[in-house]
Amino acid sequence: INMIYPFYEHNHFAPLLDRLTNSVSAIVPFKVKLDKLSYFAHSATSATMYGAPLTQDENIHKLQGALHKAVPDCSELSASGFVPHLTVGQFRGEAAAKDKLAELSKNFPVEWEVTHVYVISRGPDSPFRIRHAIPLAGVTAASPSF
């Protein structure tokens, strides 16, 4: 779930890590449940599928607010009101998204415990990579493996 945007290039992460770590140091781990799977069409040839919670959880908003406070210039998601969601995929049009929606809906809801904030980046032609894992309160620094 993208908490702040836009962000910095990964070669500028180092000076921000202390601010981000301090901002989440008092936030205890919590569960997130995505029980809604939907999509929106950008155009006739582009659609995005996403998962979202049906009910708003104050914990996820508290985390996002703390991160935004640490990097206030990354405010695009905060300016219009933070709407937590997880992008599941991009599709070539609404029909393709609808077809996949039926298949993937079988896997919803999904729930997990938030124990870390992952600082990620990508290059122009590469997928996102985890650059840093910042533990929440009471969590050892070790990050879960994927």
mmCIF file of C-alpha atoms in Angstrom:
data_model
loop_
_atom_site.group_PDB
_atom_site.id
_atom_site.type_symbol
_atom_site.label_atom_id
_atom_site.label_comp_id
_atom_site.label_asym_id
_atom_site.label_seq_id
_atom_site.Cartn_x
_atom_site.Cartn_y
_atom_site.Cartn_z
ATOM 1 C CA ILE A 1 0.000 0.000 0.000
ATOM 2 C CA ASN A 2 1.581 3.228 -1.122
ATOM 3 C CA MET A 3 1.710 5.562 1.885
ATOM 4 C CA ILE A 4 3.511 8.602 0.470
ATOM 5 C CA TYR A 5 4.055 9.887 -3.039
ATOM 6 C CA PRO A 6 5.962 11.173 -4.867
ATOM 7 C CA PHE A 7 9.126 10.034 -3.193
ATOM 8 C CA TYR A 8 12.829 10.384 -3.744
ATOM 9 C CA GLU A 9 15.230 8.522 -5.996
ATOM 10 C CA HIS A 10 16.836 5.668 -4.053
ATOM 11 C CA ASN A 11 20.238 7.379 -4.050
ATOM 12 C CA HIS A 12 18.651 10.070 -1.819
ATOM 13 C CA PHE A 13 17.133 7.656 0.741
ATOM 14 C CA ALA A 14 19.981 7.704 3.297
ATOM 15 C CA PRO A 15 19.264 11.117 4.872
ATOM 16 C CA LEU A 16 15.550 10.286 5.129
ATOM 17 C CA LEU A 17 15.792 6.920 6.868
ATOM 18 C CA ASP A 18 16.284 8.348 10.375
ATOM 19 C CA ARG A 19 13.263 10.636 9.950
ATOM 20 C CA LEU A 20 11.111 7.776 8.655
ATOM 21 C CA THR A 21 12.309 5.397 11.381
ATOM 22 C CA ASN A 22 11.586 7.940 14.120
ATOM 23 C CA SER A 23 8.155 8.690 12.652
ATOM 24 C CA VAL A 24 6.957 5.092 13.027
ATOM 25 C CA SER A 25 8.826 4.146 16.210
ATOM 26 C CA ALA A 26 5.711 4.439 18.422
ATOM 27 C CA ILE A 27 3.307 2.712 16.019
ATOM 28 C CA VAL A 28 2.640 -0.880 17.018
ATOM 29 C CA PRO A 29 2.040 -3.623 14.443
ATOM 30 C CA PHE A 30 -1.546 -3.993 13.253
ATOM 31 C CA LYS A 31 -3.601 -6.065 10.849
ATOM 32 C CA VAL A 32 -4.810 -4.886 7.460
ATOM 33 C CA LYS A 33 -7.654 -6.607 5.665
ATOM 34 C CA LEU A 34 -8.382 -6.003 2.005
ATOM 35 C CA ASP A 35 -11.856 -7.328 1.337
ATOM 36 C CA LYS A 36 -12.774 -5.394 -1.780
ATOM 37 C CA LEU A 37 -11.300 -6.170 -5.199
ATOM 38 C CA SER A 38 -12.173 -3.765 -7.970
ATOM 39 C CA TYR A 39 -10.733 -1.848 -10.899
ATOM 40 C CA PHE A 40 -10.953 1.470 -12.667
ATOM 41 C CA ALA A 41 -10.444 2.221 -16.334
ATOM 42 C CA HIS A 42 -7.981 4.921 -17.335
ATOM 43 C CA SER A 43 -8.997 4.706 -20.981
ATOM 44 C CA ALA A 44 -10.366 2.201 -23.480
ATOM 45 C CA THR A 45 -6.994 0.429 -23.444
ATOM 46 C CA SER A 46 -5.875 0.720 -19.821
ATOM 47 C CA ALA A 47 -7.288 -0.392 -16.456
ATOM 48 C CA THR A 48 -5.907 -0.834 -12.933
ATOM 49 C CA MET A 49 -7.098 -3.497 -10.496
ATOM 50 C CA TYR A 50 -6.778 -2.877 -6.764
ATOM 51 C CA GLY A 51 -7.641 -4.330 -3.394
ATOM 52 C CA ALA A 52 -9.008 -2.102 -0.630
ATOM 53 C CA PRO A 53 -10.468 -2.346 2.867
ATOM 54 C CA LEU A 54 -14.248 -2.058 3.105
ATOM 55 C CA THR A 55 -13.945 -0.258 6.426
ATOM 56 C CA GLN A 56 -11.424 2.439 7.208
ATOM 57 C CA ASP A 57 -8.874 1.443 9.830
ATOM 58 C CA GLU A 58 -7.450 4.244 11.947
ATOM 59 C CA ASN A 59 -4.126 2.389 12.254
ATOM 60 C CA ILE A 60 -3.334 2.607 8.564
ATOM 61 C CA HIS A 61 -4.257 6.295 8.542
ATOM 62 C CA LYS A 62 -2.107 6.885 11.622
ATOM 63 C CA LEU A 63 0.859 5.213 9.885
ATOM 64 C CA GLN A 64 0.354 7.215 6.701
ATOM 65 C CA GLY A 65 0.056 10.451 8.685
ATOM 66 C CA ALA A 66 3.278 9.744 10.573
ATOM 67 C CA LEU A 67 5.165 9.044 7.354
ATOM 68 C CA HIS A 68 3.766 12.142 5.684
ATOM 69 C CA LYS A 69 4.811 14.247 8.675
ATOM 70 C CA ALA A 70 8.377 12.913 8.288
ATOM 71 C CA VAL A 71 8.486 13.850 4.584
ATOM 72 C CA PRO A 72 5.889 16.606 4.126
ATOM 73 C CA ASP A 73 6.991 17.342 0.562
ATOM 74 C CA CYS A 74 5.702 13.892 -0.441
ATOM 75 C CA SER A 75 2.110 15.024 -0.102
ATOM 76 C CA GLU A 76 0.279 13.949 -3.246
ATOM 77 C CA LEU A 77 -1.607 11.146 -1.454
ATOM 78 C CA SER A 78 -2.410 13.320 1.557
ATOM 79 C CA ALA A 79 -3.630 16.380 -0.321
ATOM 80 C CA SER A 80 -6.899 14.851 -1.515
ATOM 81 C CA GLY A 81 -7.393 12.523 1.452
ATOM 82 C CA PHE A 82 -5.517 9.255 1.804
ATOM 83 C CA VAL A 83 -7.414 6.266 0.352
ATOM 84 C CA PRO A 84 -5.614 3.023 1.253
ATOM 85 C CA HIS A 85 -5.459 0.487 -1.571
ATOM 86 C CA LEU A 86 -3.048 -2.003 -3.075
ATOM 87 C CA THR A 87 -2.555 -2.115 -6.826
ATOM 88 C CA VAL A 88 -2.954 -5.713 -7.985
ATOM 89 C CA GLY A 89 -2.240 -5.236 -11.680
ATOM 90 C CA GLN A 90 -2.507 -3.262 -14.875
ATOM 91 C CA PHE A 91 -4.660 -4.472 -17.766
ATOM 92 C CA ARG A 92 -5.198 -3.624 -21.396
ATOM 93 C CA GLY A 93 -8.711 -2.347 -21.053
ATOM 94 C CA GLU A 94 -11.807 -2.851 -18.964
ATOM 95 C CA ALA A 95 -12.754 -6.233 -20.476
ATOM 96 C CA ALA A 96 -9.400 -7.749 -19.503
ATOM 97 C CA ALA A 97 -9.732 -6.342 -15.982
ATOM 98 C CA LYS A 98 -13.271 -7.746 -15.622
ATOM 99 C CA ASP A 99 -12.115 -11.205 -16.731
ATOM 100 C CA LYS A 100 -9.280 -11.257 -14.218
ATOM 101 C CA LEU A 101 -11.489 -9.797 -11.479
ATOM 102 C CA ALA A 102 -13.704 -12.884 -11.522
ATOM 103 C CA GLU A 103 -10.674 -15.163 -11.195
ATOM 104 C CA LEU A 104 -8.827 -13.190 -8.511
ATOM 105 C CA SER A 105 -11.917 -12.507 -6.383
ATOM 106 C CA LYS A 106 -11.650 -16.107 -5.170
ATOM 107 C CA ASN A 107 -8.519 -15.054 -3.250
ATOM 108 C CA PHE A 108 -10.235 -12.251 -1.340
ATOM 109 C CA PRO A 109 -10.355 -11.170 1.384
ATOM 110 C CA VAL A 110 -6.658 -11.110 2.254
ATOM 111 C CA GLU A 111 -5.291 -10.115 5.635
ATOM 112 C CA TRP A 112 -1.796 -9.640 7.039
ATOM 113 C CA GLU A 113 0.011 -8.021 9.920
ATOM 114 C CA VAL A 114 1.889 -4.817 9.200
ATOM 115 C CA THR A 115 5.228 -5.067 11.011
ATOM 116 C CA HIS A 116 7.491 -2.971 8.771
ATOM 117 C CA VAL A 117 7.409 -0.060 6.383
ATOM 118 C CA TYR A 118 9.225 -0.926 3.171
ATOM 119 C CA VAL A 119 11.027 1.820 1.319
ATOM 120 C CA ILE A 120 10.978 0.819 -2.349
ATOM 121 C CA SER A 121 12.147 2.186 -5.670
ATOM 122 C CA ARG A 122 12.391 1.179 -9.293
ATOM 123 C CA GLY A 123 14.298 2.186 -12.348
ATOM 124 C CA PRO A 124 12.699 3.257 -15.617
ATOM 125 C CA ASP A 125 12.670 -0.335 -16.907
ATOM 126 C CA SER A 126 12.708 -2.407 -13.723
ATOM 127 C CA PRO A 127 10.212 -3.621 -11.118
ATOM 128 C CA PHE A 128 10.104 -2.194 -7.618
ATOM 129 C CA ARG A 129 12.815 -3.352 -5.229
ATOM 130 C CA ILE A 130 12.793 -3.183 -1.447
ATOM 131 C CA ARG A 131 15.637 -0.859 -0.474
ATOM 132 C CA HIS A 132 15.019 -0.638 3.285
ATOM 133 C CA ALA A 133 12.721 -2.235 5.877
ATOM 134 C CA ILE A 134 11.782 -0.035 8.831
ATOM 135 C CA PRO A 135 10.335 -1.970 11.799
ATOM 136 C CA LEU A 136 7.320 -0.753 13.731
ATOM 137 C CA ALA A 137 7.394 -0.509 17.550
ATOM 138 C CA GLY A 138 8.507 -3.668 19.320
ATOM 139 C CA VAL A 139 9.585 -5.459 16.126
ATOM 140 C CA THR A 140 13.157 -6.608 15.711
ATOM 141 C CA ALA A 141 14.985 -4.973 12.826
ATOM 142 C CA ALA A 142 14.973 -8.185 10.798
ATOM 143 C CA SER A 143 12.546 -8.090 7.913
ATOM 144 C CA PRO A 144 10.415 -11.037 6.840
ATOM 145 C CA SER A 145 11.710 -12.800 3.756
ATOM 146 C CA PHE A 146 9.634 -13.098 0.622
#
